[in-house]
Short mmCIF file of C-alpha atoms in Angstrom, two decimals:
data_model
loop_
_atom_site.label_atom_id
_atom_site.label_comp_id
_atom_site.label_asym_id
_atom_site.label_seq_id
_atom_site.Cartn_x
_atom_site.Cartn_y
_atom_site.Cartn_z
CA MET A 481 -6.08 56.33 -36.46
CA ASN A 482 -8.80 57.09 -33.93
CA LEU A 483 -7.37 54.53 -31.51
CA ALA A 484 -4.05 56.39 -31.59
CA LEU A 485 -5.79 59.42 -30.10
CA VAL A 486 -7.16 57.48 -27.14
CA ASP A 487 -5.37 57.23 -23.83
CA PRO A 488 -4.12 53.61 -23.48
CA PHE A 489 -5.26 53.56 -19.84
CA VAL A 490 -8.81 54.20 -21.07
CA LEU A 491 -8.56 51.30 -23.53
CA ALA A 492 -7.45 49.06 -20.67
CA GLN A 493 -10.78 49.50 -18.90
CA ASP A 494 -13.01 46.46 -19.10
CA MET A 495 -16.43 47.94 -18.29
CA PRO A 496 -18.59 50.62 -19.97
CA GLU A 497 -19.45 53.73 -18.00
CA ALA A 498 -22.02 55.96 -19.67
CA LEU A 499 -24.56 56.22 -22.46
CA ILE A 500 -22.74 57.71 -25.47
CA ALA A 501 -25.04 57.41 -28.50
CA ARG A 502 -28.45 56.48 -29.86
CA LEU A 503 -29.03 54.77 -33.21
CA ARG A 504 -32.24 54.66 -35.19
CA SER A 505 -33.18 52.93 -38.42
CA SER A 506 -36.49 52.16 -40.12
CA GLY A 507 -38.63 50.16 -37.74
CA ALA A 508 -38.21 49.17 -34.10
CA ALA A 509 -35.11 47.09 -33.34
CA VAL A 510 -35.82 43.92 -31.34
CA CYS A 511 -32.60 41.89 -31.67
CA LEU A 512 -28.89 42.72 -32.01
CA ARG A 513 -25.63 40.98 -32.84
CA PHE A 514 -22.04 42.20 -33.27
CA ASN A 515 -19.88 40.55 -35.90
CA ARG A 516 -16.68 38.81 -34.82
CA GLN A 517 -14.46 41.78 -35.76
CA GLY A 518 -16.67 44.19 -33.83
CA ASP A 519 -16.90 46.86 -36.54
CA LEU A 520 -20.52 46.11 -37.56
CA LEU A 521 -23.74 45.77 -35.58
CA ALA A 522 -26.73 43.98 -37.12
CA SER A 523 -30.22 44.69 -35.86
CA GLY A 524 -33.51 43.01 -36.70
CA THR A 525 -36.78 44.90 -36.48
CA ALA A 526 -40.36 44.11 -35.58
CA LYS A 527 -41.35 44.78 -39.21
CA GLY A 528 -39.08 42.09 -40.67
CA ALA A 529 -36.23 44.32 -41.87
CA ILE A 530 -32.53 44.16 -41.00
CA ALA A 531 -30.20 47.16 -40.63
CA ILE A 532 -26.42 46.88 -40.34
CA PHE A 533 -24.65 49.78 -38.62
CA ASP A 534 -21.06 50.87 -39.11
CA LEU A 535 -19.78 51.49 -35.58
CA GLU A 536 -17.10 53.93 -36.75
CA THR A 537 -19.64 56.38 -38.15
CA HIS A 538 -22.82 55.14 -36.37
CA GLY A 539 -24.45 55.17 -39.80
CA VAL A 540 -26.47 52.52 -41.63
CA ALA A 541 -24.11 50.58 -43.90
CA ARG A 542 -26.73 48.30 -45.44
CA LYS A 543 -30.42 47.44 -45.22
CA LEU A 544 -31.77 43.98 -45.97
CA ARG A 545 -35.36 42.91 -46.55
CA GLY A 546 -36.52 39.40 -47.31
CA HIS A 547 -38.76 38.32 -44.45
CA THR A 548 -42.51 38.76 -44.56
CA PRO A 549 -43.34 42.43 -43.82
CA GLY A 550 -44.78 42.85 -40.37
CA ARG A 551 -43.28 39.61 -39.03
CA GLN A 552 -40.63 40.11 -36.35
CA VAL A 553 -37.01 39.08 -36.85
CA GLN A 554 -36.23 36.72 -33.97
CA SER A 555 -32.45 36.23 -34.14
CA LEU A 556 -29.27 37.06 -36.06
CA SER A 557 -26.08 35.04 -36.40
CA TRP A 558 -22.78 36.03 -38.08
CA SER A 559 -20.33 33.72 -39.80
CA ALA A 560 -16.75 33.71 -38.51
CA CYS A 561 -15.45 35.66 -41.53
CA GLY A 562 -18.17 38.33 -41.21
CA ARG A 563 -19.36 37.98 -44.80
CA TYR A 564 -22.51 35.94 -44.14
CA LEU A 565 -25.46 36.67 -41.87
CA LEU A 566 -28.27 34.33 -40.91
CA SER A 567 -31.60 35.86 -39.91
CA SER A 568 -34.65 34.02 -38.62
CA SER A 569 -38.22 35.16 -38.14
CA VAL A 570 -41.64 34.13 -36.93
CA ASP A 571 -42.63 33.86 -40.62
CA TRP A 572 -41.07 30.33 -40.54
CA LYS A 573 -38.15 31.44 -42.72
CA ALA A 574 -34.39 31.55 -42.15
CA ILE A 575 -32.40 33.58 -44.68
CA LEU A 576 -28.67 33.37 -45.33
CA TRP A 577 -27.36 36.73 -46.61
CA ASP A 578 -24.17 37.47 -48.54
CA LEU A 579 -23.12 40.93 -47.33
CA ASN A 580 -20.72 41.41 -50.22
CA ASP A 581 -23.67 42.45 -52.38
CA GLY A 582 -26.66 42.06 -50.05
CA SER A 583 -28.02 39.04 -51.92
CA ARG A 584 -29.86 36.07 -50.48
CA ILE A 585 -27.87 32.85 -50.78
CA ARG A 586 -30.62 30.65 -49.39
CA THR A 587 -34.13 31.08 -48.01
CA VAL A 588 -35.46 28.06 -46.13
CA ASN A 589 -38.87 27.37 -44.65
CA LEU A 590 -38.44 25.35 -41.47
CA GLY A 591 -42.13 24.57 -41.07
CA ALA A 592 -42.81 26.54 -37.88
CA PRO A 593 -42.09 29.93 -36.31
CA ILE A 594 -38.44 30.12 -35.28
CA TYR A 595 -37.33 30.91 -31.72
CA ILE A 596 -33.63 31.22 -32.57
CA ALA A 597 -31.25 30.07 -35.32
CA GLU A 598 -27.46 29.99 -35.25
CA LEU A 599 -24.76 29.34 -37.87
CA HIS A 600 -22.12 26.67 -37.47
CA PRO A 601 -18.85 28.27 -36.21
CA HIS A 602 -16.84 27.03 -39.23
CA ASN A 603 -19.42 26.27 -41.92
CA HIS A 604 -21.84 29.03 -42.91
CA LEU A 605 -23.95 26.52 -44.87
CA LEU A 606 -24.98 24.67 -41.72
CA CYS A 607 -27.26 25.96 -38.98
CA THR A 608 -29.33 24.82 -36.04
CA ALA A 609 -32.73 26.22 -35.09
CA ALA A 610 -35.26 25.96 -32.26
CA LEU A 611 -38.86 25.99 -33.49
CA PHE A 612 -42.18 26.88 -31.87
CA GLU A 613 -43.97 23.72 -30.70
CA ALA A 614 -41.82 21.55 -32.99
CA GLN A 615 -38.59 19.60 -32.85
CA PRO A 616 -35.37 21.60 -33.28
CA VAL A 617 -33.47 20.93 -36.49
CA LEU A 618 -29.95 20.82 -37.87
CA ALA A 619 -30.31 22.28 -41.38
CA SER A 620 -27.87 22.13 -44.29
CA LEU A 621 -28.06 25.17 -46.58
CA ASP A 622 -25.70 24.07 -49.36
CA GLN A 623 -28.52 22.80 -51.62
CA PRO A 624 -31.72 24.54 -52.79
CA SER A 625 -33.69 21.69 -51.19
CA THR A 626 -32.74 22.02 -47.55
CA VAL A 627 -31.71 18.87 -45.73
CA ARG A 628 -33.14 18.95 -42.20
CA LYS A 629 -32.23 16.56 -39.42
CA PRO A 630 -34.50 16.64 -36.36
CA LEU A 631 -32.81 17.06 -32.99
CA PRO A 632 -34.22 15.44 -29.85
CA SER A 633 -35.87 17.49 -27.12
CA THR A 634 -36.35 14.61 -24.71
CA PRO A 635 -33.59 14.62 -22.07
CA LYS A 636 -31.34 11.67 -21.45
CA ARG A 637 -32.24 10.07 -18.11
CA SER A 638 -30.49 7.62 -15.90
CA ALA A 639 -32.14 4.43 -14.74
CA TYR A 640 -33.35 5.89 -11.43
CA GLU A 641 -34.94 9.02 -12.96
CA GLN A 642 -38.57 9.40 -14.00
CA ASP A 643 -39.59 7.60 -17.16
CA GLU A 644 -40.20 9.84 -20.16
CA LYS A 645 -43.72 8.49 -20.71
CA HIS A 646 -44.86 10.14 -17.47
CA ASP A 647 -42.91 13.35 -18.04
CA PRO A 648 -44.64 16.46 -19.46
CA LYS A 649 -43.82 17.28 -23.05
CA ASN A 650 -40.49 19.03 -23.56
CA THR A 651 -40.10 21.60 -26.31
CA THR A 652 -36.73 23.10 -27.20
CA THR A 653 -36.61 26.89 -26.85
CA VAL A 654 -32.96 27.67 -27.61
CA THR A 655 -30.05 26.01 -29.43
CA ILE A 656 -26.38 27.01 -29.76
CA PHE A 657 -23.24 25.45 -31.22
CA THR A 658 -20.10 24.94 -29.18
CA PRO A 659 -17.04 26.81 -30.62
CA SER A 660 -15.80 23.66 -32.35
CA GLY A 661 -19.21 22.89 -33.85
CA GLU A 662 -19.01 19.27 -32.68
CA HIS A 663 -21.78 19.66 -30.10
CA ILE A 664 -25.10 21.50 -29.80
CA ILE A 665 -26.39 22.73 -26.45
CA THR A 666 -30.16 23.15 -26.12
CA GLY A 667 -32.62 24.29 -23.47
CA THR A 668 -36.23 23.17 -23.07
CA THR A 669 -39.51 24.51 -21.73
CA LYS A 670 -39.20 22.27 -18.63
CA GLY A 671 -35.79 23.58 -17.64
CA TRP A 672 -33.67 20.76 -19.06
CA LEU A 673 -30.21 21.42 -20.53
CA ASN A 674 -29.27 18.92 -23.25
CA ILE A 675 -25.88 18.40 -24.90
CA ILE A 676 -26.25 16.84 -28.36
CA LYS A 677 -23.57 15.25 -30.52
CA ALA A 678 -23.88 17.06 -33.88
CA SER A 679 -22.63 14.13 -35.98
CA THR A 680 -25.20 11.64 -34.61
CA CYS A 681 -27.96 14.09 -33.49
CA SER A 682 -28.26 12.22 -30.20
CA VAL A 683 -28.33 13.50 -26.62
CA ILE A 684 -25.18 12.55 -24.70
CA TYR A 685 -25.93 14.40 -21.46
CA SER A 686 -28.87 16.09 -19.76
CA THR A 687 -29.38 17.96 -16.51
CA ARG A 688 -32.32 19.88 -15.12
CA LEU A 689 -31.50 23.44 -14.07
CA SER A 690 -34.96 24.84 -13.39
CA SER A 691 -38.61 23.96 -13.19
CA LYS A 692 -39.36 26.63 -15.79
CA ALA A 693 -38.24 27.26 -19.35
CA LEU A 694 -34.67 28.11 -20.35
CA LEU A 695 -34.92 31.28 -22.42
CA LEU A 696 -31.38 31.99 -23.58
CA LEU A 697 -27.96 30.29 -23.65
CA ARG A 698 -24.63 32.02 -24.21
CA LEU A 699 -21.07 30.67 -24.38
CA THR A 700 -17.74 32.41 -23.91
CA THR A 701 -15.25 32.44 -26.78
CA SER A 702 -13.43 29.45 -25.32
CA GLY A 703 -16.67 27.51 -24.92
CA ARG A 704 -15.81 26.53 -21.34
CA ASP A 705 -18.36 28.79 -19.61
CA LEU A 706 -22.11 28.73 -20.17
CA LEU A 707 -24.62 31.45 -19.29
CA VAL A 708 -28.27 30.43 -18.79
CA ASN A 709 -31.27 32.75 -18.50
CA ALA A 710 -34.37 30.96 -17.20
CA ALA A 711 -37.98 32.01 -16.69
CA ASP A 712 -37.59 31.66 -12.92
CA SER A 713 -35.77 35.05 -12.75
CA ILE A 714 -32.41 33.41 -12.02
CA ILE A 715 -29.31 33.73 -14.20
CA ARG A 716 -26.89 30.81 -13.90
CA THR A 717 -23.27 30.37 -14.93
CA ILE A 718 -21.87 26.87 -15.47
CA HIS A 719 -18.29 25.79 -16.10
CA LEU A 720 -18.18 23.17 -18.87
CA PRO A 721 -15.54 20.48 -19.37
CA ASP A 722 -13.64 20.20 -22.64
CA LEU A 723 -16.25 18.45 -24.76
CA ASP A 724 -13.74 17.88 -27.59
CA ASP A 725 -11.22 16.05 -25.41
CA PRO A 726 -10.83 12.45 -26.70
CA SER A 727 -10.93 11.22 -23.11
CA PHE A 728 -14.21 13.02 -22.38
CA ASP A 729 -16.84 10.66 -20.97
CA PRO A 730 -20.36 12.15 -20.82
CA ASP A 731 -21.57 9.35 -18.54
CA ASN A 732 -19.28 10.56 -15.76
CA MET A 733 -19.94 14.26 -16.26
CA ARG A 734 -21.77 16.26 -13.60
CA LEU A 735 -22.46 19.91 -14.27
CA GLU A 736 -22.64 22.20 -11.27
CA VAL A 737 -24.00 25.74 -11.18
CA GLU A 738 -21.15 28.14 -10.44
CA HIS A 739 -23.15 31.27 -9.58
CA LYS A 740 -26.80 32.30 -9.43
CA PHE A 741 -27.57 35.95 -10.13
CA GLN A 742 -30.93 37.33 -9.06
CA ASP A 743 -32.60 40.30 -7.42
CA VAL A 744 -33.97 38.91 -4.17
CA VAL A 745 -35.38 42.31 -3.10
CA ASN A 746 -37.30 43.55 -6.14
CA ARG A 747 -37.74 40.12 -7.76
CA LEU A 748 -36.73 41.46 -11.14
CA SER A 749 -37.03 39.29 -14.23
CA TRP A 750 -34.36 39.36 -16.94
CA ASN A 751 -35.08 40.07 -20.59
CA HIS A 752 -31.68 39.25 -22.07
CA VAL A 753 -28.19 38.26 -20.90
CA ALA A 754 -24.64 38.36 -22.27
CA PHE A 755 -21.03 37.64 -21.33
CA SER A 756 -18.21 40.19 -21.49
CA PRO A 757 -15.46 39.36 -24.05
CA SER A 758 -13.24 37.82 -21.37
CA GLY A 759 -16.12 36.09 -19.62
CA ASP A 760 -15.31 37.85 -16.34
CA TYR A 761 -18.61 39.76 -16.24
CA VAL A 762 -22.26 38.89 -16.75
CA MET A 763 -24.72 41.49 -18.04
CA ALA A 764 -28.53 41.48 -18.08
CA SER A 765 -31.40 43.78 -19.04
CA THR A 766 -34.44 43.82 -16.77
CA LEU A 767 -38.16 43.46 -17.33
CA MET A 768 -40.10 46.71 -16.79
CA ASN A 769 -36.88 48.53 -15.91
CA HIS A 770 -34.44 50.82 -17.75
CA ASP A 771 -31.18 49.66 -16.10
CA ILE A 772 -28.53 47.14 -17.13
CA TYR A 773 -27.04 45.04 -14.33
CA ILE A 774 -23.41 43.86 -14.47
CA TRP A 775 -22.04 41.19 -12.11
CA GLU A 776 -18.47 40.07 -11.55
CA ARG A 777 -18.12 36.30 -11.81
CA GLY A 778 -15.20 35.91 -9.43
CA HIS A 779 -17.32 36.52 -6.34
CA GLY A 780 -20.75 36.74 -7.94
CA SER A 781 -21.27 40.32 -6.78
CA LEU A 782 -23.06 43.18 -8.50
CA VAL A 783 -20.43 45.71 -9.58
CA LYS A 784 -22.27 48.20 -11.78
CA ILE A 785 -25.70 49.35 -12.93
CA LEU A 786 -25.74 51.13 -16.29
CA GLU A 787 -28.41 53.80 -16.29
CA GLY A 788 -30.06 54.26 -19.62
CA PRO A 789 -33.09 55.96 -21.16
CA LYS A 790 -36.43 56.05 -19.39
CA GLU A 791 -37.76 52.96 -21.11
CA GLU A 792 -37.48 49.21 -20.73
CA LEU A 793 -34.49 47.61 -22.46
CA GLY A 794 -34.76 44.40 -24.46
CA ALA A 795 -31.85 42.68 -26.19
CA VAL A 796 -28.35 43.53 -24.94
CA GLU A 797 -24.99 42.68 -26.52
CA TRP A 798 -21.40 43.20 -25.38
CA HIS A 799 -18.78 44.15 -27.98
CA PRO A 800 -16.44 41.19 -28.69
CA GLN A 801 -13.27 43.22 -27.99
CA ARG A 802 -14.02 46.49 -26.18
CA PRO A 803 -15.96 47.80 -23.14
CA PHE A 804 -18.89 48.65 -25.38
CA VAL A 805 -22.54 47.64 -24.87
CA ALA A 806 -25.56 47.93 -27.17
CA ALA A 807 -29.21 47.51 -26.16
CA THR A 808 -32.63 47.95 -27.75
CA GLY A 809 -35.45 50.06 -26.33
CA VAL A 810 -38.68 48.10 -26.03
CA GLU A 811 -40.97 51.10 -26.54
CA SER A 812 -39.09 53.25 -29.07
CA GLY A 813 -37.11 50.55 -30.86
CA ARG A 814 -33.97 52.68 -30.73
CA ILE A 815 -30.51 51.21 -30.17
CA TYR A 816 -28.56 52.64 -27.23
CA LEU A 817 -24.78 52.46 -26.89
CA TRP A 818 -22.73 52.56 -23.68
CA SER A 819 -18.97 52.89 -23.54
CA VAL A 820 -16.12 54.51 -21.61
CA ASN A 821 -15.35 58.21 -21.89
CA THR A 822 -12.38 58.43 -24.27
CA PRO A 823 -10.68 61.84 -24.23
CA GLN A 824 -8.50 62.29 -27.32
CA ARG A 825 -4.76 62.15 -26.82
CA TRP A 826 -3.40 64.51 -29.48
CA SER A 827 0.20 64.09 -28.34
CA ALA A 828 0.11 60.70 -30.04
CA LEU A 829 0.23 62.50 -33.38
CA ALA A 830 2.26 65.55 -32.33
CA PRO A 831 4.80 64.73 -29.59
CA ASP A 832 5.40 68.41 -28.86
CA PHE A 833 1.67 69.10 -28.40
CA VAL A 834 0.84 70.33 -24.89
CA GLU A 835 -2.67 70.95 -23.58
CA VAL A 836 -3.09 74.18 -21.60
CA GLU A 837 -5.95 75.20 -19.38
CA GLU A 838 -5.64 78.92 -20.22
CA ASN A 839 -3.98 81.08 -22.84
CA ASN A 840 -0.22 81.47 -22.51
CA GLU A 841 1.87 84.11 -24.22
CA TYR A 842 3.80 82.48 -27.01
CA ILE A 843 7.38 83.56 -27.71
CA GLU A 844 8.57 82.63 -31.16
CA ALA A 845 12.08 81.43 -31.93
CA GLU A 846 14.46 83.69 -33.82
CA ASP A 847 14.32 81.75 -37.11
CA GLU A 848 10.92 80.10 -36.67
CA PHE A 849 9.11 82.12 -39.34
CA ASP A 850 12.03 82.93 -41.62
CA ILE A 851 11.33 82.94 -45.34
CA HIS A 852 13.56 80.42 -47.09
CA PRO A 853 14.53 80.63 -50.77
CA ILE A 854 12.37 78.69 -53.22
CA GLU A 855 15.40 76.70 -54.39
CA GLU A 856 16.03 75.39 -50.88
CA LEU A 857 12.38 74.42 -50.39
CA HIS A 858 12.37 72.65 -53.76
CA LYS A 859 15.53 70.75 -52.83
CA ARG A 860 13.96 69.61 -49.54
CA ARG A 861 10.91 68.34 -51.37
CA LEU A 862 13.02 66.38 -53.87
CA ASP A 863 15.02 64.83 -51.05
CA LEU A 864 11.80 63.58 -49.46
CA GLU A 865 10.64 62.12 -52.78
CA ASP A 866 13.81 60.04 -53.08
CA GLU A 867 12.71 57.88 -50.16
CA ASP A 868 11.39 54.50 -51.30
CA VAL A 869 8.05 53.52 -49.81
CA ASP A 870 6.97 49.88 -50.02
CA VAL A 871 3.20 49.80 -50.52
CA LEU A 872 3.00 46.21 -51.81
CA THR A 873 4.46 44.07 -49.05
CA VAL A 874 1.91 42.91 -46.47
CA ASP A 875 3.20 42.41 -42.96
CA PRO A 876 2.48 38.92 -41.59
CA ALA A 877 -0.14 38.66 -38.88
CA LYS A 878 1.10 38.46 -35.32
CA PRO A 879 0.91 35.08 -33.56
CA GLY A 880 -2.57 34.52 -32.23
CA GLN A 881 -4.02 37.38 -34.30
CA VAL A 882 -6.83 36.35 -36.62
CA LYS A 883 -6.64 37.97 -40.03
CA HIS A 884 -9.97 38.82 -41.66
CA GLU A 885 -9.94 39.63 -45.35
CA PHE A 886 -13.59 40.50 -45.87
CA ARG A 887 -14.75 44.09 -45.59
CA MET A 888 -18.40 44.76 -46.31
CA PRO A 889 -18.94 47.33 -49.10
CA VAL A 890 -20.83 50.34 -47.81
CA LEU A 891 -23.77 51.63 -49.85
CA LEU A 892 -23.47 55.39 -49.70
CA ASP A 893 -27.07 56.10 -50.72
CA ILE A 894 -28.53 54.24 -47.72
CA HIS A 895 -29.22 56.52 -44.78
CA ALA A 896 -30.82 56.08 -41.39
CA SER A 897 -34.47 56.77 -42.00
CA ASP A 898 -37.50 56.80 -39.74
CA SER A 899 -39.85 56.10 -42.64
CA GLU A 900 -40.05 52.74 -44.41
CA GLU A 901 -41.69 54.40 -47.42
CA GLU A 902 -38.55 56.40 -48.24
CA MET A 903 -36.72 53.28 -49.48
CA VAL A 904 -37.41 51.45 -52.76
CA ALA A 905 -36.03 48.08 -53.86
CA ILE A 906 -33.39 47.98 -56.62
CA GLY A 907 -32.54 44.29 -56.25
CA ALA A 908 -32.64 41.32 -53.92
CA GLY A 909 -31.84 42.74 -50.52
CA GLN A 910 -30.69 46.12 -51.90
CA TYR A 911 -32.48 49.44 -51.48
CA ARG A 912 -32.07 53.12 -52.29
CA ARG A 913 -33.86 56.30 -51.23
CA LYS A 914 -36.93 57.34 -53.22
CA SER A 915 -36.52 60.14 -55.73
CA GLN A 916 -38.59 63.27 -55.16
CA GLY A 917 -39.00 63.94 -58.89
CA PRO A 918 -36.89 64.87 -61.91
CA GLU A 919 -35.76 68.19 -60.48
CA SER A 920 -34.64 66.66 -57.18
CA GLU A 921 -32.17 64.46 -59.05
CA VAL A 922 -30.22 67.53 -60.25
CA LEU A 923 -27.51 68.54 -57.82
CA GLU A 924 -27.14 72.11 -56.72
CA ASP A 925 -23.54 72.14 -57.92
CA ASP A 926 -24.53 71.09 -61.45
CA GLU A 927 -26.45 74.21 -62.44
CA ASP A 928 -23.76 75.18 -64.92
CA ALA A 929 -22.92 71.66 -66.08
CA ILE A 930 -21.68 71.33 -69.67
CA PRO A 931 -23.71 68.78 -71.70
CA ALA A 932 -22.34 66.70 -74.57
CA ASN A 933 -23.15 69.33 -77.25
CA GLY A 934 -20.85 71.81 -75.53
CA GLN A 935 -23.62 74.32 -74.74
CA THR A 936 -24.21 75.58 -71.23
CA LYS A 937 -27.43 74.24 -69.75
CA ARG A 938 -29.01 75.98 -66.78
CA ARG A 939 -31.86 74.81 -64.59
CA ARG A 940 -35.18 76.30 -65.56
CA ALA A 941 -36.64 78.59 -62.92
CA ASP A 942 -40.29 77.90 -62.23
#
């Protein structure tokens, strides 16, 4: 209903304009991720907790705790249906959550602190992870005893390139699946980009993009455009071929950098990067700076700088469907939201509604406030009740529109809290607010409640 009140020309905008809200949960948020539908925002904190926000109300819909307290959550990854969430941490653990009840489906120890972990696009029981000073893995989560397949970090070289024995050690820092899940793209500490065949866990193509580490990789929804953030303060965009094409030959592939985005004046470094939903824009947060830079990919030009709070911004995410951006504050741990200004269009609900800038004298019609007989009003009501309303038939989804059945239940007793001690565990991954004592559990409206014996019971005044 809220979208009906918004001017359609505002919805057509493709870039956020201003800071509209601040979110805060227990602990300092360090990583963010929107679900595919765009109605929920998951955030991981430096204390090992996870909060999921409902973007309609900006309230906390669920809190999850399963990682070692005090160990930072490194990454979050949603399943395509939005029911499952994978979280990884420096405590060596990756946890797969079922958001239907907040339970933990699987907790796996990958043997090293985790840089980043991501779910398979079509199978929530399969994930890939980049580990600290260890080989990346492809892990199956369908059994209690996790099956882990090591992924190579050594790039594939041609005959004329340097032999791997004389090459410094490569360690994988980031891994992502392609949209089909058939390939895994990884980045290393020496600036190599590797494309790995998931079925054989072998490198089919490698190219060196930088002399320094690749920090983050992002793909568009189509999987044809790749965004690379490297430690050399340069953001690169690369157009990928169709890796799933049967005629695709990796031996003849040559990847070329499409655009390089950097600040040649101030030499700014980039904390985090993201694509817009259409892939037309590239966004980045800056080190030791409180602005978000947005570039247009067509010409590679800077088109907007989002001004935020007076603190450095860390992780940034773009909403999967709307001009809506979320970012974390490095110092405060708050989550900041940018969007377009959306004045409400009330004429969508009342066609005769007219906005006026000043009071106008209203002249009523001759029969506008006439009192009608009760019999006539009753007859009108009965005539309206004779209309048959079909509440059982479900309209088919439009072509190209993905239909999602899952809706996460919202726990009404979970509120945004600045104190971790206010929440107590009531089950695996489920929490409620602490009680302040027997008297605090009695509601103000229940002072005259009638107990089972039929006698009126009043609260005792101390």
